[in-house]
Every structure is written in C-alpha cells, then in structure tokens.
mmCIF file of C-alpha atoms in Angstrom:
data_model
loop_
_atom_site.group_PDB
_atom_site.id
_atom_site.type_symbol
_atom_site.label_atom_id
_atom_site.label_comp_id
_atom_site.label_asym_id
_atom_site.label_seq_id
_atom_site.Cartn_x
_atom_site.Cartn_y
_atom_site.Cartn_z
ATOM 1 C CA MET S 1 17.889 10.326 -7.933
ATOM 2 C CA THR S 2 15.116 7.590 -9.660
ATOM 3 C CA ALA S 3 12.752 8.462 -12.121
ATOM 4 C CA CYS S 4 9.278 8.573 -11.310
ATOM 5 C CA LEU S 5 7.141 7.811 -14.618
ATOM 6 C CA VAL S 6 4.174 10.051 -13.975
ATOM 7 C CA VAL S 7 0.654 8.685 -16.330
ATOM 8 C CA PRO S 8 -2.136 11.018 -16.546
ATOM 9 C CA ARG S 9 -5.331 9.241 -14.169
ATOM 10 C CA HIS S 10 -7.323 9.747 -18.017
ATOM 11 C CA CYS S 11 -4.735 7.747 -19.533
ATOM 12 C CA ALA S 12 -6.740 3.451 -20.541
ATOM 13 C CA VAL S 13 -4.270 1.417 -22.522
ATOM 14 C CA ARG S 14 -4.735 -2.048 -23.619
ATOM 15 C CA TRP S 15 -2.930 -4.430 -21.979
ATOM 16 C CA ARG S 16 -2.915 -8.034 -22.894
ATOM 17 C CA ALA S 17 -6.616 -9.337 -24.022
ATOM 18 C CA GLY S 18 -8.536 -6.550 -22.083
ATOM 19 C CA TRP S 19 -8.496 -2.940 -21.718
ATOM 20 C CA THR S 20 -7.242 -2.177 -17.705
ATOM 21 C CA ARG S 21 -6.729 1.234 -16.771
ATOM 22 C CA LEU S 22 -3.807 2.746 -15.064
ATOM 23 C CA ALA S 23 -4.906 4.951 -11.653
ATOM 24 C CA GLY S 24 -1.400 6.288 -10.436
ATOM 25 C CA LEU S 25 0.581 3.895 -10.957
ATOM 26 C CA ALA S 26 -2.119 1.133 -9.902
ATOM 27 C CA VAL S 27 -2.761 -1.779 -12.966
ATOM 28 C CA VAL S 28 -6.617 -2.819 -12.829
ATOM 29 C CA ASN S 29 -6.992 -5.967 -15.563
ATOM 30 C CA GLY S 30 -10.177 -6.145 -16.915
ATOM 31 C CA ASP S 31 -10.399 -9.976 -16.880
ATOM 32 C CA GLY S 32 -13.769 -11.555 -14.984
ATOM 33 C CA LEU S 33 -16.663 -12.241 -14.813
ATOM 34 C CA ILE S 34 -19.996 -9.547 -15.065
ATOM 35 C CA VAL S 35 -23.097 -10.907 -13.395
ATOM 36 C CA VAL S 36 -25.877 -9.183 -15.196
ATOM 37 C CA ASP S 37 -29.816 -8.422 -14.149
ATOM 38 C CA LYS S 38 -31.344 -7.967 -18.253
ATOM 39 C CA PRO S 39 -33.511 -5.677 -18.688
ATOM 40 C CA GLY S 40 -36.678 -7.676 -21.127
ATOM 41 C CA GLY S 41 -36.217 -5.415 -23.517
ATOM 42 C CA MET S 42 -33.113 -6.565 -24.703
ATOM 43 C CA THR S 43 -31.452 -9.583 -26.419
ATOM 44 C CA SER S 44 -28.432 -11.012 -24.577
ATOM 45 C CA HIS S 45 -26.523 -9.692 -27.516
ATOM 46 C CA ASP S 46 -26.953 -6.194 -26.751
ATOM 47 C CA VAL S 47 -26.497 -6.717 -23.226
ATOM 48 C CA VAL S 48 -22.362 -8.478 -25.039
ATOM 49 C CA ALA S 49 -22.393 -5.624 -27.416
ATOM 50 C CA ARG S 50 -23.411 -2.861 -24.687
ATOM 51 C CA ILE S 51 -20.268 -4.342 -21.779
ATOM 52 C CA ARG S 52 -17.892 -4.290 -24.472
ATOM 53 C CA ARG S 53 -18.272 -0.626 -24.823
ATOM 54 C CA LEU S 54 -18.246 0.275 -21.499
ATOM 55 C CA ALA S 55 -15.173 -2.565 -20.861
ATOM 56 C CA ARG S 56 -13.291 -1.230 -23.995
ATOM 57 C CA THR S 57 -13.245 -4.725 -25.877
ATOM 58 C CA ARG S 58 -14.300 -6.902 -27.888
ATOM 59 C CA ARG S 59 -13.285 -9.928 -26.595
ATOM 60 C CA VAL S 60 -16.877 -9.999 -24.318
ATOM 61 C CA GLY S 61 -19.478 -12.848 -24.564
ATOM 62 C CA HIS S 62 -22.526 -13.811 -22.217
ATOM 63 C CA GLY S 63 -22.951 -17.151 -20.426
ATOM 64 C CA GLY S 64 -26.737 -18.754 -21.351
ATOM 65 C CA THR S 65 -28.191 -16.781 -23.749
ATOM 66 C CA LEU S 66 -31.950 -15.168 -22.140
ATOM 67 C CA ASP S 67 -35.150 -13.821 -24.823
ATOM 68 C CA PRO S 68 -35.739 -10.802 -25.522
ATOM 69 C CA MET S 69 -38.536 -10.773 -22.989
ATOM 70 C CA ALA S 70 -37.196 -11.884 -20.126
ATOM 71 C CA THR S 71 -35.145 -10.099 -17.220
ATOM 72 C CA GLY S 72 -32.617 -11.304 -14.625
ATOM 73 C CA VAL S 73 -29.507 -13.128 -14.509
ATOM 74 C CA LEU S 74 -27.220 -12.520 -16.944
ATOM 75 C CA VAL S 75 -23.770 -13.588 -17.288
ATOM 76 C CA ILE S 76 -20.764 -11.657 -18.963
ATOM 77 C CA GLY S 77 -17.295 -12.739 -19.055
ATOM 78 C CA VAL S 78 -14.719 -10.330 -20.308
ATOM 79 C CA GLY S 79 -11.515 -10.520 -21.135
ATOM 80 C CA ARG S 80 -10.070 -14.153 -20.465
ATOM 81 C CA ALA S 81 -12.942 -14.962 -18.635
ATOM 82 C CA THR S 82 -14.778 -15.706 -21.704
ATOM 83 C CA ARG S 83 -13.066 -18.756 -21.610
ATOM 84 C CA LEU S 84 -14.712 -19.964 -18.687
ATOM 85 C CA LEU S 85 -18.284 -19.628 -19.723
ATOM 86 C CA THR S 86 -18.396 -22.468 -21.348
ATOM 87 C CA TYR S 87 -19.011 -23.494 -17.328
ATOM 88 C CA VAL S 88 -21.635 -21.405 -16.823
ATOM 89 C CA ILE S 89 -23.352 -22.287 -19.974
ATOM 90 C CA GLY S 90 -23.609 -25.221 -19.152
ATOM 91 C CA ALA S 91 -24.320 -25.049 -15.045
ATOM 92 C CA GLY S 92 -28.188 -24.801 -13.576
ATOM 93 C CA LYS S 93 -30.895 -22.189 -13.839
ATOM 94 C CA SER S 94 -33.731 -20.638 -11.686
ATOM 95 C CA TYR S 95 -36.143 -18.882 -12.587
ATOM 96 C CA THR S 96 -39.677 -17.670 -11.545
ATOM 97 C CA ALA S 97 -42.293 -17.004 -14.477
ATOM 98 C CA THR S 98 -45.891 -16.517 -15.668
ATOM 99 C CA VAL S 99 -47.607 -18.822 -17.141
ATOM 100 C CA ARG S 100 -51.405 -17.235 -18.970
ATOM 101 C CA LEU S 101 -53.658 -20.176 -19.082
ATOM 102 C CA GLY S 102 -57.182 -19.953 -21.983
ATOM 103 C CA GLN S 103 -54.294 -18.730 -25.251
ATOM 104 C CA SER S 104 -52.441 -19.756 -27.379
ATOM 105 C CA THR S 105 -49.528 -17.893 -28.974
ATOM 106 C CA VAL S 106 -47.011 -19.256 -31.735
ATOM 107 C CA THR S 107 -43.500 -18.236 -29.958
ATOM 108 C CA ASP S 108 -45.141 -20.003 -27.080
ATOM 109 C CA ASP S 109 -45.265 -16.911 -24.727
ATOM 110 C CA ALA S 110 -46.280 -12.708 -24.772
ATOM 111 C CA GLU S 111 -44.025 -11.964 -27.854
ATOM 112 C CA GLY S 112 -45.247 -14.235 -30.623
ATOM 113 C CA ASP S 113 -49.109 -13.742 -31.636
ATOM 114 C CA VAL S 114 -52.107 -15.177 -29.808
ATOM 115 C CA ILE S 115 -53.298 -18.213 -32.122
ATOM 116 C CA ALA S 116 -55.488 -19.596 -30.003
ATOM 117 C CA ALA S 117 -58.276 -18.881 -27.009
ATOM 118 C CA THR S 118 -60.196 -21.061 -24.924
ATOM 119 C CA PRO S 119 -61.691 -20.040 -21.922
ATOM 120 C CA ALA S 120 -59.999 -20.920 -18.423
ATOM 121 C CA GLY S 121 -61.737 -19.726 -15.938
ATOM 122 C CA ALA S 122 -63.495 -23.492 -15.225
ATOM 123 C CA LEU S 123 -60.523 -25.120 -14.442
ATOM 124 C CA THR S 124 -59.687 -25.637 -10.585
ATOM 125 C CA ASP S 125 -56.958 -24.545 -8.649
ATOM 126 C CA ALA S 126 -56.270 -28.605 -7.882
ATOM 127 C CA ALA S 127 -56.703 -29.565 -11.887
ATOM 128 C CA ILE S 128 -53.441 -26.612 -12.576
ATOM 129 C CA ARG S 129 -51.227 -27.633 -9.730
ATOM 130 C CA ALA S 130 -52.032 -30.932 -10.816
ATOM 131 C CA ALA S 131 -50.755 -30.322 -14.391
ATOM 132 C CA PHE S 132 -47.499 -29.751 -13.306
ATOM 133 C CA VAL S 133 -46.576 -31.645 -11.790
ATOM 134 C CA PRO S 134 -45.835 -34.621 -14.856
ATOM 135 C CA LEU S 135 -43.271 -31.110 -16.196
ATOM 136 C CA THR S 136 -40.942 -31.906 -12.900
ATOM 137 C CA GLY S 137 -37.802 -34.926 -13.027
ATOM 138 C CA GLU S 138 -36.006 -35.674 -15.792
ATOM 139 C CA ILE S 139 -38.661 -35.264 -18.950
ATOM 140 C CA ASP S 140 -38.791 -35.371 -22.679
ATOM 141 C CA GLN S 141 -39.104 -32.028 -23.181
ATOM 142 C CA VAL S 142 -40.104 -30.698 -27.325
ATOM 143 C CA PRO S 143 -38.071 -26.879 -27.568
ATOM 144 C CA SER S 144 -40.072 -23.674 -29.493
ATOM 145 C CA ALA S 145 -40.290 -23.884 -33.064
ATOM 146 C CA VAL S 146 -39.538 -20.760 -32.397
ATOM 147 C CA SER S 147 -36.017 -21.245 -30.317
ATOM 148 C CA ALA S 148 -31.820 -20.723 -31.384
ATOM 149 C CA ILE S 149 -32.075 -24.391 -32.436
ATOM 150 C CA LYS S 150 -30.312 -24.936 -35.056
ATOM 151 C CA ILE S 151 -31.773 -27.170 -38.065
ATOM 152 C CA ASN S 152 -29.067 -27.627 -40.241
ATOM 153 C CA GLY S 153 -27.051 -24.623 -39.526
ATOM 154 C CA GLU S 154 -29.972 -22.742 -39.238
ATOM 155 C CA ARG S 155 -31.593 -21.242 -36.368
ATOM 156 C CA ALA S 156 -35.122 -22.379 -35.711
ATOM 157 C CA TYR S 157 -36.450 -19.651 -35.320
ATOM 158 C CA LYS S 158 -35.222 -17.816 -38.999
ATOM 159 C CA ARG S 159 -36.387 -20.748 -40.902
ATOM 160 C CA VAL S 160 -40.736 -20.415 -38.620
ATOM 161 C CA ARG S 161 -39.896 -16.521 -39.873
ATOM 162 C CA ASP S 162 -39.413 -17.658 -43.232
ATOM 163 C CA GLY S 163 -42.676 -19.459 -43.517
ATOM 164 C CA GLU S 164 -41.756 -23.296 -42.829
ATOM 165 C CA GLN S 165 -43.224 -25.880 -40.842
ATOM 166 C CA VAL S 166 -40.423 -26.128 -37.769
ATOM 167 C CA GLU S 167 -40.667 -29.320 -35.581
ATOM 168 C CA LEU S 168 -38.175 -29.538 -32.713
ATOM 169 C CA PRO S 169 -37.458 -33.277 -31.830
ATOM 170 C CA ALA S 170 -37.113 -33.555 -27.723
ATOM 171 C CA ARG S 171 -34.545 -33.760 -25.451
ATOM 172 C CA ARG S 172 -33.975 -34.972 -21.763
ATOM 173 C CA VAL S 173 -34.291 -32.153 -19.394
ATOM 174 C CA THR S 174 -34.304 -31.969 -15.290
ATOM 175 C CA VAL S 175 -36.874 -29.794 -13.843
ATOM 176 C CA SER S 176 -35.679 -30.550 -10.160
ATOM 177 C CA ARG S 177 -38.269 -27.936 -8.559
ATOM 178 C CA LEU S 178 -41.719 -26.513 -9.676
ATOM 179 C CA ASP S 179 -43.891 -25.823 -6.975
ATOM 180 C CA VAL S 180 -46.624 -22.869 -8.416
ATOM 181 C CA SER S 181 -46.360 -20.236 -5.652
ATOM 182 C CA ALA S 182 -49.804 -18.514 -6.568
ATOM 183 C CA ILE S 183 -53.553 -19.137 -9.309
ATOM 184 C CA ARG S 184 -54.544 -16.008 -10.499
ATOM 185 C CA ARG S 185 -57.925 -14.758 -11.862
ATOM 186 C CA ASP S 186 -57.477 -11.464 -12.888
ATOM 187 C CA THR S 187 -58.811 -11.392 -16.785
ATOM 188 C CA PRO S 188 -62.020 -13.126 -17.376
ATOM 189 C CA ASP S 189 -61.774 -16.473 -19.212
ATOM 190 C CA VAL S 190 -57.732 -16.192 -18.996
ATOM 191 C CA VAL S 191 -56.081 -18.146 -15.530
ATOM 192 C CA ASP S 192 -52.580 -16.793 -14.930
ATOM 193 C CA VAL S 193 -50.670 -19.066 -12.647
ATOM 194 C CA ASP S 194 -47.304 -17.764 -10.757
ATOM 195 C CA ILE S 195 -44.491 -20.247 -11.324
ATOM 196 C CA ASP S 196 -41.139 -21.504 -9.589
ATOM 197 C CA VAL S 197 -38.520 -22.724 -11.461
ATOM 198 C CA ASP S 198 -35.038 -25.127 -11.396
ATOM 199 C CA CYS S 199 -33.723 -26.989 -13.677
ATOM 200 C CA SER S 200 -30.929 -28.332 -15.433
ATOM 201 C CA SER S 201 -29.566 -26.734 -18.695
ATOM 202 C CA GLY S 202 -30.510 -26.827 -21.763
ATOM 203 C CA THR S 203 -34.087 -26.240 -20.346
ATOM 204 C CA TYR S 204 -37.088 -23.568 -21.675
ATOM 205 C CA ILE S 205 -39.404 -22.412 -19.729
ATOM 206 C CA ARG S 206 -42.088 -21.786 -22.445
ATOM 207 C CA ALA S 207 -42.352 -24.675 -23.241
ATOM 208 C CA LEU S 208 -43.155 -25.161 -19.805
ATOM 209 C CA ALA S 209 -46.800 -23.265 -20.085
ATOM 210 C CA ARG S 210 -47.524 -25.067 -23.598
ATOM 211 C CA ASP S 211 -47.224 -28.650 -22.330
ATOM 212 C CA ALA S 212 -49.102 -27.086 -18.596
ATOM 213 C CA GLY S 213 -51.776 -25.025 -21.634
ATOM 214 C CA LEU S 214 -53.067 -28.158 -23.743
ATOM 215 C CA ALA S 215 -52.579 -30.946 -20.901
ATOM 216 C CA LEU S 216 -55.476 -28.614 -19.460
ATOM 217 C CA GLY S 217 -57.283 -29.166 -23.049
ATOM 218 C CA VAL S 218 -56.797 -25.251 -23.150
ATOM 219 C CA GLY S 219 -53.904 -23.640 -24.014
ATOM 220 C CA GLY S 220 -50.804 -21.358 -22.593
ATOM 221 C CA HIS S 221 -47.706 -19.662 -22.994
ATOM 222 C CA LEU S 222 -45.357 -17.531 -20.742
ATOM 223 C CA THR S 223 -46.436 -13.601 -19.875
ATOM 224 C CA ALA S 224 -43.223 -12.984 -17.901
ATOM 225 C CA LEU S 225 -39.878 -14.439 -16.903
ATOM 226 C CA ARG S 226 -37.084 -14.010 -14.493
ATOM 227 C CA ARG S 227 -33.567 -15.864 -14.390
ATOM 228 C CA THR S 228 -33.612 -15.290 -10.350
ATOM 229 C CA ALA S 229 -29.688 -17.153 -10.780
ATOM 230 C CA VAL S 230 -27.356 -19.186 -13.008
ATOM 231 C CA GLY S 231 -24.736 -22.035 -10.490
ATOM 232 C CA SER S 232 -24.566 -20.029 -7.851
ATOM 233 C CA PHE S 233 -24.952 -16.083 -9.314
ATOM 234 C CA THR S 234 -27.816 -14.775 -8.221
ATOM 235 C CA LEU S 235 -30.084 -11.580 -8.491
ATOM 236 C CA ALA S 236 -28.100 -10.935 -4.548
ATOM 237 C CA GLU S 237 -24.870 -9.647 -6.876
ATOM 238 C CA SER S 238 -26.445 -8.954 -10.090
ATOM 239 C CA ALA S 239 -25.200 -4.970 -11.452
ATOM 240 C CA THR S 240 -27.975 -3.077 -13.750
ATOM 241 C CA LEU S 241 -26.776 -1.727 -16.084
ATOM 242 C CA ALA S 242 -27.020 2.040 -15.360
ATOM 243 C CA THR S 243 -25.108 0.835 -12.390
ATOM 244 C CA LEU S 244 -22.550 -0.395 -14.638
ATOM 245 C CA GLU S 245 -22.149 2.540 -16.940
ATOM 246 C CA GLN S 246 -21.481 4.696 -13.240
ATOM 247 C CA ARG S 247 -18.159 2.199 -12.841
ATOM 248 C CA ALA S 248 -17.311 2.458 -16.708
ATOM 249 C CA PRO S 249 -14.798 1.060 -17.149
ATOM 250 C CA GLU S 250 -14.235 -0.861 -14.901
ATOM 251 C CA VAL S 251 -17.873 -3.068 -15.059
ATOM 252 C CA VAL S 252 -15.595 -6.407 -13.981
ATOM 253 C CA THR S 253 -17.243 -7.714 -10.399
ATOM 254 C CA LEU S 254 -15.334 -10.390 -10.364
ATOM 255 C CA PRO S 255 -11.830 -11.411 -10.738
ATOM 256 C CA LEU S 256 -11.347 -13.569 -12.734
ATOM 257 C CA ASP S 257 -8.819 -15.715 -10.145
ATOM 258 C CA THR S 258 -11.595 -14.836 -7.627
ATOM 259 C CA ALA S 259 -14.518 -15.493 -9.796
ATOM 260 C CA ALA S 260 -12.325 -19.365 -11.087
ATOM 261 C CA ASP S 261 -12.055 -20.054 -6.874
ATOM 262 C CA ARG S 262 -15.848 -19.361 -6.096
ATOM 263 C CA TYR S 263 -17.158 -21.425 -9.203
ATOM 264 C CA PHE S 264 -14.231 -24.422 -9.006
ATOM 265 C CA SER S 265 -12.440 -26.708 -6.300
ATOM 266 C CA ARG S 266 -8.995 -25.234 -5.386
ATOM 267 C CA ARG S 267 -5.968 -26.342 -5.655
ATOM 268 C CA GLN S 268 -2.069 -25.047 -4.974
ATOM 269 C CA ALA S 269 0.158 -26.358 -7.257
ATOM 270 C CA SER S 270 3.326 -25.393 -6.527
ATOM 271 C CA ALA S 271 6.371 -23.197 -8.546
ATOM 272 C CA ASP S 272 8.037 -26.067 -10.589
ATOM 273 C CA GLU S 273 3.519 -28.090 -11.354
ATOM 274 C CA ALA S 274 2.585 -24.160 -12.422
ATOM 275 C CA LYS S 275 5.801 -23.724 -14.736
ATOM 276 C CA VAL S 276 4.868 -27.602 -16.120
ATOM 277 C CA LEU S 277 0.927 -26.882 -16.139
ATOM 278 C CA SER S 278 1.349 -22.941 -17.615
ATOM 279 C CA HIS S 279 3.055 -24.201 -20.482
ATOM 280 C CA GLY S 280 0.166 -27.908 -20.676
ATOM 281 C CA GLY S 281 1.716 -29.911 -19.727
ATOM 282 C CA PRO S 282 -0.052 -32.390 -17.312
ATOM 283 C CA LEU S 283 0.976 -32.883 -13.802
ATOM 284 C CA ASP S 284 -0.171 -35.974 -11.677
ATOM 285 C CA PRO S 285 -3.404 -36.376 -10.037
ATOM 286 C CA VAL S 286 -4.496 -35.773 -6.412
ATOM 287 C CA GLY S 287 -8.303 -36.795 -6.455
ATOM 288 C CA ILE S 288 -10.512 -33.871 -6.869
ATOM 289 C CA ALA S 289 -13.214 -34.712 -8.751
ATOM 290 C CA GLY S 290 -12.685 -32.256 -11.555
ATOM 291 C CA PRO S 291 -13.243 -29.895 -13.186
ATOM 292 C CA TYR S 292 -11.496 -28.082 -10.808
ATOM 293 C CA ALA S 293 -8.771 -24.805 -10.995
ATOM 294 C CA VAL S 294 -5.686 -25.429 -10.278
ATOM 295 C CA PHE S 295 -3.459 -21.568 -8.765
ATOM 296 C CA GLY S 296 0.219 -20.691 -8.759
ATOM 297 C CA PRO S 297 2.142 -19.819 -4.941
ATOM 298 C CA ASP S 298 1.760 -16.204 -5.900
ATOM 299 C CA GLY S 299 -1.817 -17.175 -5.905
ATOM 300 C CA GLY S 300 -3.290 -16.775 -10.112
ATOM 301 C CA LEU S 301 -5.427 -18.900 -11.539
ATOM 302 C CA ILE S 302 -3.825 -21.040 -14.551
ATOM 303 C CA ALA S 303 -6.035 -23.671 -15.418
ATOM 304 C CA ILE S 304 -9.115 -25.570 -15.350
ATOM 305 C CA VAL S 305 -8.272 -28.974 -15.345
ATOM 306 C CA SER S 306 -9.541 -32.268 -15.503
ATOM 307 C CA GLU S 307 -8.336 -35.948 -14.124
ATOM 308 C CA ARG S 308 -8.073 -38.547 -16.766
ATOM 309 C CA ASP S 309 -6.304 -42.022 -17.244
ATOM 310 C CA GLY S 310 -3.351 -41.218 -14.429
ATOM 311 C CA ARG S 311 -2.894 -37.655 -15.389
ATOM 312 C CA ALA S 312 -4.454 -34.092 -14.565
ATOM 313 C CA ARG S 313 -4.487 -31.980 -17.879
ATOM 314 C CA ALA S 314 -5.268 -28.924 -18.768
ATOM 315 C CA GLU S 315 -9.056 -28.469 -20.399
ATOM 316 C CA ILE S 316 -7.392 -24.623 -20.842
ATOM 317 C CA VAL S 317 -4.926 -22.882 -19.613
ATOM 318 C CA LEU S 318 -5.456 -18.947 -18.754
ATOM 319 C CA ALA S 319 -2.182 -17.912 -17.155
ATOM 320 C CA PRO S 320 -1.214 -15.565 -18.256
ATOM 321 C CA ALA S 321 0.904 -15.399 -21.887
#
C-alpha cells in the first residue's frame, strides 16, 4: 500500500527564496515579476511593502522609482526575480504627462509650493511646440534638486529639506520621442500641455517641464505623470493593488522563467553545460549579443550570461541552489 501525504489547502510554507502555497499537492513558486499599476499618493517603497505583505516574503524590490504623484507601470520583483531588476531599471521608459506653463514650483511638479508665476496666456501654440523641440534627442539634463540622487551619500531631496542650496550636475539622457498631444487653456494665465515621451532610464520628466517653461520665459512644472511602459512591460498587462489583494499570496504574474524568456534573448544549454553554468563556470560563446538568458534541458532558467574574452560567463546565476 502506498502512503499518501495529505496537506491542508490553507497551509503555506516558506520554500527556498520565496513563499509558496500548497494547494492539494500542487506547489506554486513565488519567484517572478509583477507589473503593477501604481496609484497616486504612494511611494514605490509603499508598493514594495504592500507586495511583501501579500506575497508573504521580505524578498521584494522594484525596478525603477516612481514619484508619489505619478501613476502607472512599476515592475516588482519577488524572490529570485529581484536579481533581474538591475536590468529592468536600465530599460527605456514611456510616459504621458501634463506640463503647466506659467508657474514654477520648488519640486518642478505639483507636489511643491509655487515659487514664481508669470502669465502664459499670450503664448502661441507654435511657440509652445517649438520650446519642446530642443528637449528631444541626446540632451544634457539637470535633474530636479528635489530628487533621490545622492550627494556624498545623502539624498538631494533631504539636503533641500534641510535648507541647503543644491545644484546637481547635468547628465546625458536620451529623449527619443516627445510629442505634444494637446494644448489647453482652461485656467486664466496658465497653459496646460499634454505630452507623450519615450526616453532613456534616468530622464526626469519634471525637468522637461521646468526647462520648457524656462525656454518660454514663464516657468513650468509637471501636474500629472503616468508611466505607460518600462521596456516591454506595459500598462496593458499591469495589475492594480486591489486585484493583487484578491489573488494573494499568488501575486506573481510573470514567473521567473517566463519573465527572463521574454526580456532576454534565449540560449538552450545541454545537460553538461547546465551543470557547469549552474556552478558558475563559463561556457563556449555562441555569438548572441548579451546579456542573454540560458535555460536548461528541463526549461528552467539557469543564469543571465554575457560573452566576453572568448567565453560566455554568468552575470548572475539563478538556478535553485
């Protein structure tokens, strides 16, 4: 007679790096990515804290900060997938935003106090559109002083709050697309401009608003910001926190293997290659532009690899220990 293990459906156990749930005899792995539609009023760290509670694990991180005012795509990593976030952070971003011309704020967005106001109602649509043209392509952008950039180990925004005058150096960023989709004059003395932006990681959309206002001589700041994509991850596949609450603890929407297969080029390893790579050893190169994902014969992700000096070497090993 064969013994049968019966496990209560509600029993949850910690397994390897993440949480899993036993439903009958089926084990669900909690390692993977979640594309969250972040609501306004929450920091990215607030979202991470919520996912930690829902997924029942501390091993959660995010792939690129969104300001509290902003909404939209925030990629969250759970378990071993947190190690993929370094690649997500560097991916290109897409946004829709609203720039208000005629007012400058201390933060370059609507979260800060208005520090200057100059009537903008006389600006022509042509002049407004022309002001955004120099803000496309490769540009040297000065980030907002109220930002998370560190100066000698301390966040710039903290120095500003402490009363310090902060001047950040310009950084080279790429704005590959900046389209003016609408120009609205609903409020006296200000003009609201809706824009669509595709840009490199590290681009500050509120700095674009500030610089357009400076170019026009009336000041400007950001009043709305929604991130519509991070790399290939888009709003169309995102989940709200309310939806994730209903799914908990199975909140991962892209399991680790699926996420890596989608985000990276794929290489299939033999059994011998899988063994070598899972222990950190190099493989022969195959000419794939890296980094790329290597999968074992069982279809499981082994490592993220790049080819250099005539060898294919693991940047990170993700095969279970």
